[in-house]
């Protein structure tokens, strides 16, 4: 073993330990999944300090973990994973993030690149028009309060029940698109008000819709189980719980600041504000978080319906003839009660994943039946100029990371630097020259999301694949991108 | 959507203003001014400029908001989040802010009440074309700081905006 420039201890080529002695208050070690080449950026960003801080949380079980797309966040680093004991441990909204259940889904089609190329401009333009960004409170479905409560309770099944999806969509969705323990009453009036007009909207920042083609298949068996083959067009949707989720997080952080004092919890970082899982504050947060997660699943479901309608119009065929089946939907900002082995015993743990994705293996009962022989699909979007990946969960992930893996590429460059580096119009032109049609609701937003602003997702995926915590199944190449 | 305008350049040598600092994933906002109410107003302008430049927004309507917070930093963060709330629920865009609170410099760990008078317009107002340049999820406490810098005689605030 060797020591790199910082105080990280090399366990192997892809795992770097933060010793428990690094700082006072650490109850366990930290472990960062990364290649050696990634370390200088991680250390410069100080994200490893956040992994050490999370190791101070009361009731933490196992190590404080970080995936290779790690970068600085609030409290937890993006890419952070931590499990706590629900009897003696805490739940921390910083371990989920503001965009509760930000997540990704992909739909497979019966189309090839040759089928969509002639209509790509029309398709991207039509999707751009049909799926509003919804920033500034415009464009979403208008819900009544009672309808919103149903959405918060029922998640994706609310939308399917209203004809905005297929029953099979719920099977192919993490948790069936609904956390049963959601408590709409725990969602504040302010959060509810923000959610009334944003259902079916994309938001902004790094949220997107993409038309991709399966560029390479790495695992033929898993790809076959997922219904994916080389040359097939798929549609990706990346969005979360919008303003409702942001408000739930903001409300919860204010409550948790007081809870920290009430329960005498000492923390190295205010943004790790938390409460015992079993406390009224902890339970209220989990209930509200689950409600916001359900909103996000309903949001992705409504957007799916819009995309299916657009595809049918553009290609002049019924949706079902185009396929457009949901492959899978994953959450990458969430806290869930899950059963895991810890200290030789199977226990229920509160698993926080902030910019990290669940990656359950073959045979796990939570993996949908059609995939149970191979494992859970994991969807890892890259930047809009390069690739995205489909991975599959592994048993090793259950052993090492509470069944977790990376969620995306991770940023390399600040938004201000990206906007200085390139203009939105230039990005559009450059990508068009490479055959990628891009539409964005904001030119500044396009510049901020330039491919050069992100790590190469291939490098991130290499780490998790080689560390054994998920396995490459297929690589996707973008053909068309709609940015919020 | 109107063409992108970066807004007036913040001048480091001015007695009040705002600037954006480097941050990997989000936006780090720095605001400074001679008084606490003015630094809150500058921070709001900094946030609003990301969303849509205030100098291009008509002063067609006013929102008056009262914030009660356990300390001045919390009041600042909550004021910024109030602007995001108004954007989401009413499509409100900020043109100008007046901030009032009790006379004298606020104590760092003492409760504080702040009244914001926010003049602006709404997205979709007839006859006016507004877009939203950057969607901001929240003003956060991550790395948040508020201090009175004796050497300059200025209040300085640093806030990370989750985008």
XYZ file of C-alpha atoms in Angstrom:
647
model
C 0.000 0.000 0.000
C 1.124 3.551 -0.550
C 0.098 7.046 0.370
C -0.778 9.580 -2.346
C -0.295 13.304 -1.915
C -3.097 13.584 0.632
C -3.860 11.445 3.656
C -5.643 8.810 1.593
C -4.309 5.283 1.931
C -4.287 3.154 -1.178
C -6.034 -0.203 -0.678
C -5.844 -1.119 -4.337
C -6.008 0.560 -7.720
C -9.625 1.677 -7.194
C -10.137 2.088 -3.459
C -8.658 4.748 -1.193
C -9.094 4.677 2.540
C -9.504 7.648 4.844
C -8.224 6.430 8.209
C -10.420 6.876 11.258
C -7.595 8.834 12.820
C -7.770 11.527 10.166
C -9.862 13.836 12.304
C -11.474 13.813 15.726
C -15.026 12.528 15.816
C -14.718 9.967 13.052
C -16.591 6.849 14.117
C -15.466 4.826 11.132
C -13.202 4.973 8.103
C -13.971 6.615 4.814
C -13.561 4.814 1.502
C -13.385 6.522 -1.875
C -13.708 4.605 -5.125
C -11.494 6.337 -7.664
C -8.572 5.854 -9.999
C -5.234 7.369 -9.035
C -5.638 9.897 -11.841
C -8.836 11.194 -10.261
C -7.325 11.824 -6.850
C -5.747 15.250 -7.393
C -9.104 16.640 -8.460
C -10.873 15.032 -5.511
C -8.314 16.385 -3.050
C -8.307 19.862 -4.606
C -12.101 19.909 -4.399
C -11.845 18.839 -0.742
C -14.602 16.313 -1.340
C -12.618 13.731 0.624
C -13.033 15.950 3.702
C -16.777 15.576 3.348
C -16.403 11.779 3.283
C -14.470 12.085 6.551
C -17.156 14.367 8.015
C -19.923 11.885 7.164
C -17.918 9.255 9.060
C -18.725 11.304 12.194
C -22.486 10.733 11.944
C -23.964 8.984 14.984
C -25.013 5.415 14.263
C -23.106 5.096 11.013
C -22.719 1.450 10.012
C -19.762 0.331 7.959
C -17.707 2.950 6.183
C -18.522 6.388 4.829
C -18.346 5.753 1.098
C -17.888 7.782 -2.050
C -18.234 6.782 -5.672
C -15.763 7.866 -8.394
C -17.992 10.678 -9.637
C -17.399 12.322 -6.270
C -17.378 16.089 -5.960
C -18.138 18.679 -3.321
C -21.756 18.866 -2.148
C -23.716 20.032 0.930
C -22.840 17.962 3.913
C -22.338 14.770 1.942
C -20.204 14.909 -1.159
C -22.023 14.162 -4.395
C -21.316 10.465 -4.850
C -21.639 9.863 -1.123
C -23.169 6.744 0.420
C -23.682 6.109 4.116
C -25.827 3.677 6.070
C -27.061 4.362 9.583
C -28.719 2.237 12.201
C -32.408 3.197 12.427
C -32.496 2.475 16.182
C -29.412 4.407 17.241
C -28.425 6.397 14.195
C -29.443 9.538 12.374
C -30.962 10.536 9.076
C -29.492 13.565 7.314
C -31.179 15.490 4.487
C -27.697 16.426 3.263
C -27.255 12.737 2.497
C -30.080 12.945 -0.030
C -29.712 16.434 -1.442
C -32.077 19.185 -2.514
C -33.274 17.378 -5.602
C -34.914 14.453 -3.840
C -35.123 11.428 -6.152
C -33.270 13.057 -8.944
C -33.055 10.024 -11.156
C -32.881 8.574 -14.623
C -35.008 6.286 -16.718
C -34.558 4.873 -20.174
C -37.099 3.630 -22.682
C -36.120 1.176 -25.386
C -37.531 1.494 -28.894
C -37.919 -0.669 -31.970
C -36.039 1.933 -33.962
C -32.510 2.051 -35.279
C -30.272 5.051 -35.816
C -31.108 4.905 -39.521
C -34.816 5.161 -38.640
C -34.438 8.259 -36.484
C -31.653 10.201 -38.247
C -33.897 11.647 -40.984
C -36.335 12.903 -38.340
C -33.917 13.889 -35.576
C -34.362 17.658 -35.898
C -38.133 17.254 -35.969
C -38.062 14.826 -33.041
C -35.848 16.950 -30.824
C -37.841 20.067 -31.640
C -41.103 18.268 -30.890
C -39.871 16.899 -27.554
C -38.482 20.344 -26.683
C -41.926 21.835 -27.307
C -43.860 19.094 -25.539
C -41.854 18.878 -22.319
C -41.611 22.265 -20.642
C -38.634 23.253 -18.545
C -41.146 24.586 -16.046
C -38.754 27.097 -14.598
C -40.617 30.158 -13.385
C -43.678 28.117 -12.641
C -44.772 27.659 -16.201
C -45.914 24.720 -18.260
C -46.568 21.809 -15.918
C -49.800 19.960 -15.225
C -51.966 22.067 -12.936
C -52.904 20.018 -9.909
C -55.479 20.634 -7.214
C -54.318 20.179 -3.620
C -56.175 16.866 -3.326
C -54.582 15.614 -6.529
C -51.152 16.611 -5.286
C -51.697 14.599 -2.108
C -52.509 11.567 -4.293
C -49.328 12.135 -6.301
C -47.264 12.340 -3.127
C -48.830 9.146 -1.836
C -48.870 7.109 -5.031
C -45.956 8.255 -7.157
C -45.739 6.839 -10.661
C -48.898 4.773 -10.155
C -50.884 8.019 -9.862
C -49.883 8.857 -13.413
C -50.418 5.336 -14.754
C -53.847 5.295 -13.117
C -54.750 8.370 -15.136
C -53.722 6.851 -18.432
C -50.302 8.520 -18.438
C -48.364 5.281 -18.659
C -48.460 1.509 -18.808
C -48.861 -0.925 -15.955
C -45.540 -2.487 -16.977
C -43.831 0.850 -16.270
C -44.344 0.298 -12.558
C -42.641 -3.092 -12.648
C -39.579 -1.605 -14.340
C -39.205 1.184 -11.804
C -37.138 1.162 -8.618
C -39.579 0.501 -5.768
C -42.403 0.318 -8.285
C -42.188 4.102 -8.542
C -43.552 4.593 -5.046
C -42.273 4.548 -1.493
C -45.180 3.277 0.586
C -44.194 5.116 3.750
C -44.647 8.535 2.108
C -46.476 11.038 4.302
C -48.021 13.918 2.335
C -48.944 15.608 5.627
C -45.226 16.012 6.362
C -44.820 18.122 3.217
C -45.136 21.827 4.046
C -47.681 24.093 2.444
C -44.831 25.985 0.786
C -43.438 22.810 -0.753
C -46.895 21.723 -1.881
C -47.498 25.084 -3.524
C -44.299 24.691 -5.527
C -45.425 21.284 -6.698
C -48.871 22.273 -7.933
C -47.737 23.422 -11.380
C -44.477 21.584 -12.086
C -45.535 18.010 -12.712
C -44.367 16.940 -16.145
C -41.571 19.497 -16.348
C -37.868 19.073 -16.901
C -36.349 21.791 -14.768
C -32.900 23.068 -15.633
C -29.239 22.595 -14.841
C -28.062 19.111 -15.713
C -31.548 17.728 -16.328
C -32.223 16.472 -19.808
C -34.030 14.278 -22.265
C -31.864 12.341 -24.678
C -32.273 10.251 -27.780
C -29.403 7.762 -27.727
C -28.273 4.752 -29.695
C -26.817 1.614 -28.125
C -23.292 2.023 -29.336
C -21.655 -1.019 -27.774
C -22.827 -4.078 -25.863
C -20.409 -5.344 -23.210
C -22.565 -7.976 -21.517
C -24.703 -9.803 -24.025
C -26.718 -11.751 -21.458
C -27.615 -8.719 -19.338
C -28.298 -6.553 -22.388
C -30.581 -9.256 -23.721
C -32.454 -9.409 -20.425
C -32.852 -5.614 -20.522
C -34.081 -5.763 -24.113
C -31.097 -3.839 -25.450
C -29.067 -4.530 -28.571
C -26.450 -2.677 -30.572
C -27.860 -0.062 -32.920
C -31.124 0.270 -30.995
C -32.442 3.727 -30.183
C -33.291 4.463 -26.556
C -34.706 7.543 -24.851
C -33.237 8.818 -21.567
C -34.992 11.085 -19.055
C -33.086 12.718 -16.190
C -35.082 14.843 -13.748
C -36.118 14.939 -10.100
C -38.720 16.339 -7.760
C -38.463 19.954 -8.870
C -39.315 22.800 -6.543
C -41.358 20.609 -4.229
C -38.357 18.435 -3.442
C -36.059 21.431 -3.071
C -38.462 22.973 -0.571
C -38.844 19.725 1.393
C -35.060 19.634 1.761
C -34.811 23.313 2.713
C -37.648 22.972 5.251
C -36.069 19.842 6.694
C -32.655 21.428 7.078
C -34.146 24.246 9.163
C -35.851 21.665 11.402
C -32.752 19.521 11.610
C -30.590 22.510 12.663
C -32.766 22.718 15.767
C -32.811 18.936 16.184
C -29.030 18.833 16.333
C -29.123 21.092 19.395
C -32.114 19.285 20.898
C -30.476 15.856 20.710
C -26.976 17.058 21.536
C -25.487 15.873 18.241
C -21.993 17.176 17.536
C -21.172 17.603 13.874
C -18.098 18.812 11.992
C -20.292 20.513 9.364
C -23.585 22.366 9.873
C -24.855 21.045 6.543
C -24.820 17.498 7.989
C -27.752 18.587 10.189
C -29.653 15.478 11.179
C -31.941 13.880 13.703
C -32.265 10.373 15.085
C -34.092 8.203 12.587
C -36.557 7.227 15.285
C -37.272 10.788 16.409
C -40.355 12.790 15.345
C -38.070 14.975 13.247
C -36.387 11.992 11.613
C -39.662 10.272 10.833
C -41.187 13.471 9.510
C -38.232 13.961 7.189
C -38.403 10.386 5.904
C -42.133 10.740 5.315
C -41.715 14.032 3.469
C -38.698 12.788 1.552
C -40.626 9.727 0.430
C -43.507 11.950 -0.674
C -41.114 14.093 -2.696
C -39.542 10.945 -4.140
C -42.996 9.827 -5.246
C -43.510 13.225 -6.883
C -40.300 12.712 -8.841
C -41.410 9.291 -10.044
C -44.752 10.729 -11.076
C -42.865 13.534 -12.845
C -40.728 11.131 -14.848
C -43.845 9.103 -15.642
C -45.740 12.123 -16.973
C -42.733 13.135 -19.059
C -42.546 9.558 -20.378
C -46.144 9.852 -21.514
C -45.355 13.117 -23.313
C -42.351 11.543 -25.021
C -44.371 8.518 -26.154
C -47.015 10.800 -27.662
C -44.398 12.859 -29.474
C -42.678 9.761 -30.831
C -46.006 8.433 -32.140
C -46.700 11.751 -33.871
C -43.249 12.154 -35.369
C -43.015 8.584 -36.651
C -46.687 8.299 -37.583
C -47.124 4.992 -35.741
C -48.848 3.890 -32.546
C -46.639 4.058 -29.473
C -46.773 0.338 -28.943
C -45.473 -0.287 -32.450
C -42.439 1.821 -31.578
C -41.826 -0.213 -28.430
C -41.053 2.574 -25.965
C -41.026 0.160 -23.045
C -39.440 1.336 -19.854
C -36.140 -0.478 -19.314
C -35.671 0.845 -15.791
C -35.899 3.919 -13.585
C -33.333 4.601 -10.851
C -33.165 7.158 -8.070
C -29.787 8.680 -7.303
C -30.661 11.098 -4.475
C -32.565 9.191 -1.808
C -32.549 7.578 1.631
C -34.147 4.178 1.982
C -34.699 1.498 4.578
C -33.024 -1.587 3.155
C -31.867 -4.966 4.425
C -28.105 -5.423 4.329
C -25.480 -7.574 5.960
C -23.461 -5.641 8.500
C -21.136 -7.097 11.137
C -22.236 -10.572 10.134
C -25.951 -9.937 10.663
C -28.718 -9.037 8.271
C -30.144 -5.719 9.443
C -32.431 -2.947 8.338
C -30.364 0.140 7.654
C -31.125 3.678 6.545
C -29.052 3.937 3.366
C -28.323 7.461 2.139
C -27.368 7.745 -1.530
C -26.535 11.246 -2.691
C -25.449 11.152 -6.317
C -25.189 7.392 -6.096
C -27.345 4.636 -7.532
C -28.691 1.433 -6.122
C -27.051 -1.583 -7.782
C -28.688 -4.764 -6.525
C -27.459 -8.127 -7.784
C -29.010 -11.111 -9.485
C -31.410 -12.941 -7.224
C -32.297 -9.954 -5.054
C -36.057 -9.867 -4.399
C -36.200 -6.108 -5.123
C -34.940 -6.639 -8.668
C -37.907 -6.933 -11.053
C -38.677 -10.507 -12.060
C -37.673 -10.069 -15.724
C -34.174 -9.022 -14.588
C -33.738 -11.140 -11.518
C -31.474 -13.627 -13.225
C -28.972 -10.955 -14.227
C -29.366 -8.134 -11.704
C -30.720 -4.609 -11.488
C -30.121 -2.191 -14.380
C -28.054 0.841 -13.387
C -28.306 3.929 -15.579
C -25.302 6.270 -15.634
C -25.665 9.374 -17.784
C -22.526 11.055 -19.100
C -22.292 14.488 -20.712
C -24.185 15.432 -23.850
C -21.235 14.993 -26.171
C -19.906 11.605 -25.167
C -21.520 8.518 -23.720
C -23.913 7.227 -21.130
C -23.841 3.728 -19.739
C -26.113 0.940 -18.680
C -24.570 -1.180 -15.954
C -25.868 -4.031 -13.828
C -25.721 -4.472 -10.078
C -23.471 -7.067 -8.479
C -23.126 -9.138 -5.349
C -19.855 -7.341 -4.671
C -21.783 -4.074 -4.411
C -23.841 -5.639 -1.624
C -20.594 -6.681 0.091
C -18.779 -3.375 -0.253
C -21.150 -0.451 -0.783
C -24.605 -1.376 0.544
C -25.546 -2.208 -3.018
C -24.487 1.157 -4.449
C -22.537 2.487 -7.375
C -21.887 5.729 -9.271
C -24.569 7.932 -10.800
C -22.961 10.007 -13.540
C -19.873 11.737 -14.791
C -19.339 14.346 -12.110
C -18.327 17.875 -12.892
C -14.787 18.918 -13.685
C -15.220 22.607 -14.337
C -17.249 25.232 -12.527
C -20.276 26.744 -14.240
C -18.637 30.157 -14.386
C -15.520 28.670 -15.963
C -17.626 26.684 -18.442
C -19.476 29.827 -19.534
C -16.173 31.638 -20.035
C -14.766 28.687 -21.933
C -17.526 28.281 -24.469
C -20.804 29.822 -25.641
C -24.066 27.926 -25.794
C -24.427 28.616 -29.515
C -20.963 27.214 -30.164
C -21.796 24.047 -28.242
C -24.863 23.556 -30.373
C -22.842 24.031 -33.566
C -19.998 21.754 -32.478
C -22.329 18.979 -31.442
C -24.400 19.377 -34.601
C -21.206 18.947 -36.612
C -20.783 15.622 -34.801
C -24.335 14.632 -35.601
C -25.871 15.475 -32.219
C -28.919 17.742 -32.321
C -29.183 19.881 -29.197
C -31.949 22.153 -27.951
C -31.823 24.038 -24.685
C -34.136 26.368 -22.868
C -31.172 28.575 -21.995
C -27.968 29.258 -23.936
C -26.149 29.943 -20.686
C -27.401 26.591 -19.470
C -25.996 24.853 -22.551
C -22.587 26.421 -21.976
C -22.642 25.369 -18.318
C -23.423 21.815 -19.419
C -20.724 21.650 -22.096
C -19.057 18.236 -22.390
C -15.742 19.777 -21.387
C -17.255 20.690 -17.997
C -17.642 17.031 -17.063
C -15.366 14.133 -16.245
C -15.274 11.386 -18.819
C -17.989 9.007 -17.640
C -16.047 6.135 -19.166
C -13.350 6.687 -16.539
C -15.971 6.713 -13.775
C -17.527 3.511 -15.104
C -14.107 1.879 -15.441
C -13.573 2.332 -11.708
C -16.880 0.805 -10.598
C -16.560 -2.013 -13.118
C -13.005 -2.840 -12.082
C -13.855 -2.506 -8.393
C -16.629 -5.012 -9.005
C -19.512 -2.911 -7.648
C -21.305 -2.857 -10.960
C -20.656 -4.270 -14.386
C -20.719 -2.672 -17.842
C -23.678 -3.810 -19.951
C -24.002 -1.291 -22.769
C -22.679 2.076 -23.882
C -25.093 4.667 -25.281
C -24.163 7.434 -27.704
C -26.279 10.618 -27.920
C -28.103 11.523 -31.120
C -30.335 14.248 -29.766
C -30.377 16.188 -26.501
C -32.966 18.439 -24.900
C -31.630 20.435 -21.948
C -33.758 22.181 -19.380
C -36.583 34.353 -25.121
C -34.623 37.572 -25.013
C -30.920 37.433 -25.874
C -28.615 36.629 -23.008
C -27.336 39.706 -21.205
C -24.682 39.161 -18.560
C -25.792 42.154 -16.555
C -23.633 44.938 -15.199
C -20.140 43.800 -14.304
C -19.653 43.699 -10.559
C -16.761 45.890 -9.599
C -14.544 44.658 -6.799
C -13.647 48.238 -5.923
C -17.257 49.358 -5.420
C -18.570 49.775 -1.887
C -21.385 47.379 -2.692
C -21.824 44.666 -5.229
C -21.766 40.956 -5.898
C -19.627 38.462 -7.779
C -19.629 34.767 -8.634
C -16.735 32.677 -7.408
C -15.453 29.350 -8.627
C -17.268 26.220 -7.459
C -17.183 22.839 -9.163
C -20.836 21.955 -9.389
C -22.782 24.963 -8.230
C -22.476 28.729 -7.953
C -20.708 30.551 -5.174
C -22.120 34.003 -4.616
C -20.208 36.755 -2.844
C -21.967 39.955 -1.868
C -20.634 42.976 -0.032
C -22.006 46.316 1.211
C -21.609 48.837 4.032
C -24.677 47.643 5.962
C -26.402 44.339 6.621
C -29.650 45.307 4.829
C -27.596 46.346 1.812
C -25.610 43.099 1.729
C -28.891 41.157 1.780
C -30.104 43.303 -1.111
C -26.874 42.698 -3.037
C -27.109 38.938 -2.457
C -30.675 39.000 -3.764
C -29.482 40.920 -6.826
C -26.735 38.360 -7.331
C -29.232 35.518 -7.240
C -31.717 37.386 -9.413
C -29.072 38.143 -12.028
C -28.564 34.420 -12.545
C -32.277 33.960 -13.083
C -32.951 37.062 -15.210
C -31.093 40.383 -15.083
C -32.939 42.704 -12.689
C -32.147 45.771 -14.777
C -34.261 44.269 -17.566
C -37.249 43.508 -15.360
C -40.107 45.977 -15.112
C -41.144 47.230 -11.675
C -44.731 46.219 -12.239
C -45.565 44.605 -8.914
C -44.291 44.413 -5.335
C -44.037 41.605 -2.841
C -43.438 42.385 0.815
C -42.013 39.499 2.781
C -41.147 39.279 6.475
C -38.393 36.899 7.506
C -37.766 35.923 11.128
C -34.593 33.929 11.604
C -32.372 32.771 14.469
C -29.392 34.759 13.189
C -28.425 37.170 10.381
C -26.868 34.471 8.196
C -30.020 32.369 8.377
C -32.089 35.454 7.526
C -29.912 35.983 4.458
C -30.240 32.368 3.305
C -33.987 32.409 3.910
C -34.335 35.679 1.984
C -32.646 34.118 -1.026
C -34.828 31.031 -0.791
C -37.889 33.246 -0.571
C -37.017 34.659 -3.977
C -36.820 31.143 -5.403
C -40.156 30.305 -3.809
C -41.782 33.354 -5.406
C -40.293 32.423 -8.770
C -41.713 28.923 -8.615
C -45.136 29.782 -7.232
C -45.818 33.124 -8.907
C -43.241 33.386 -11.684
C -41.884 36.444 -9.875
C -38.726 38.057 -11.251
C -36.832 40.621 -9.202
C -36.074 44.145 -10.391
C -35.186 45.909 -7.181
C -35.015 45.190 -3.456
C -35.336 47.295 -0.356
C -34.387 45.556 2.858
C -35.319 46.828 6.297
C -34.404 45.553 9.705
C -33.799 46.988 13.179
C -31.349 49.868 13.389
C -27.700 49.095 14.027
C -25.497 46.156 13.063
C -27.105 42.808 13.912
C -25.385 40.520 16.429
C -24.062 37.344 14.795
C -25.998 34.780 16.857
C -29.100 36.734 17.704
C -32.582 36.380 16.243
C -33.404 38.939 13.610
C -36.430 40.116 11.666
C -36.011 41.398 8.146
C -38.598 42.910 5.808
C -37.998 42.566 2.095
C -39.778 44.831 -0.336
C -39.312 43.118 -3.681
C -40.252 45.009 -6.817
C -40.450 43.137 -10.067
C -42.619 41.477 -12.651
C -43.853 38.016 -13.538
C -42.838 35.523 -16.193
C -45.535 35.578 -18.816
C -46.572 39.168 -18.093
C -48.403 40.396 -21.202
C -46.245 42.347 -23.599
C -42.968 41.467 -21.893
C -40.607 38.671 -22.822
C -38.791 37.083 -19.955
C -37.049 33.750 -19.839
C -35.166 32.114 -17.033
C -31.451 31.862 -17.614
C -30.431 29.559 -14.787
C -32.649 27.474 -12.576
C -31.433 27.597 -8.977
C -32.615 24.887 -6.600
C -31.753 26.557 -3.317
C -29.489 28.876 -1.388
C -27.667 26.585 1.007
C -25.766 26.737 4.243
C -22.865 24.869 2.674
C -19.822 27.089 3.170
C -22.110 29.998 4.033
C -20.466 32.912 5.782
C -21.416 36.404 6.850
C -19.019 38.791 8.475
C -18.311 42.477 8.979
C -14.806 43.134 7.710
C -13.339 45.865 9.891
C -10.506 46.692 7.504
C -12.933 47.566 4.716
C -15.901 48.657 6.805
C -18.018 46.284 4.731
C -20.297 43.344 5.334
C -19.373 40.340 3.217
C -21.556 37.311 2.546
C -20.626 34.051 0.849
C -23.416 31.687 -0.157
C -23.422 28.525 -2.259
C -26.365 28.240 -4.628
C -27.375 24.727 -5.597
C -28.156 24.726 -9.334
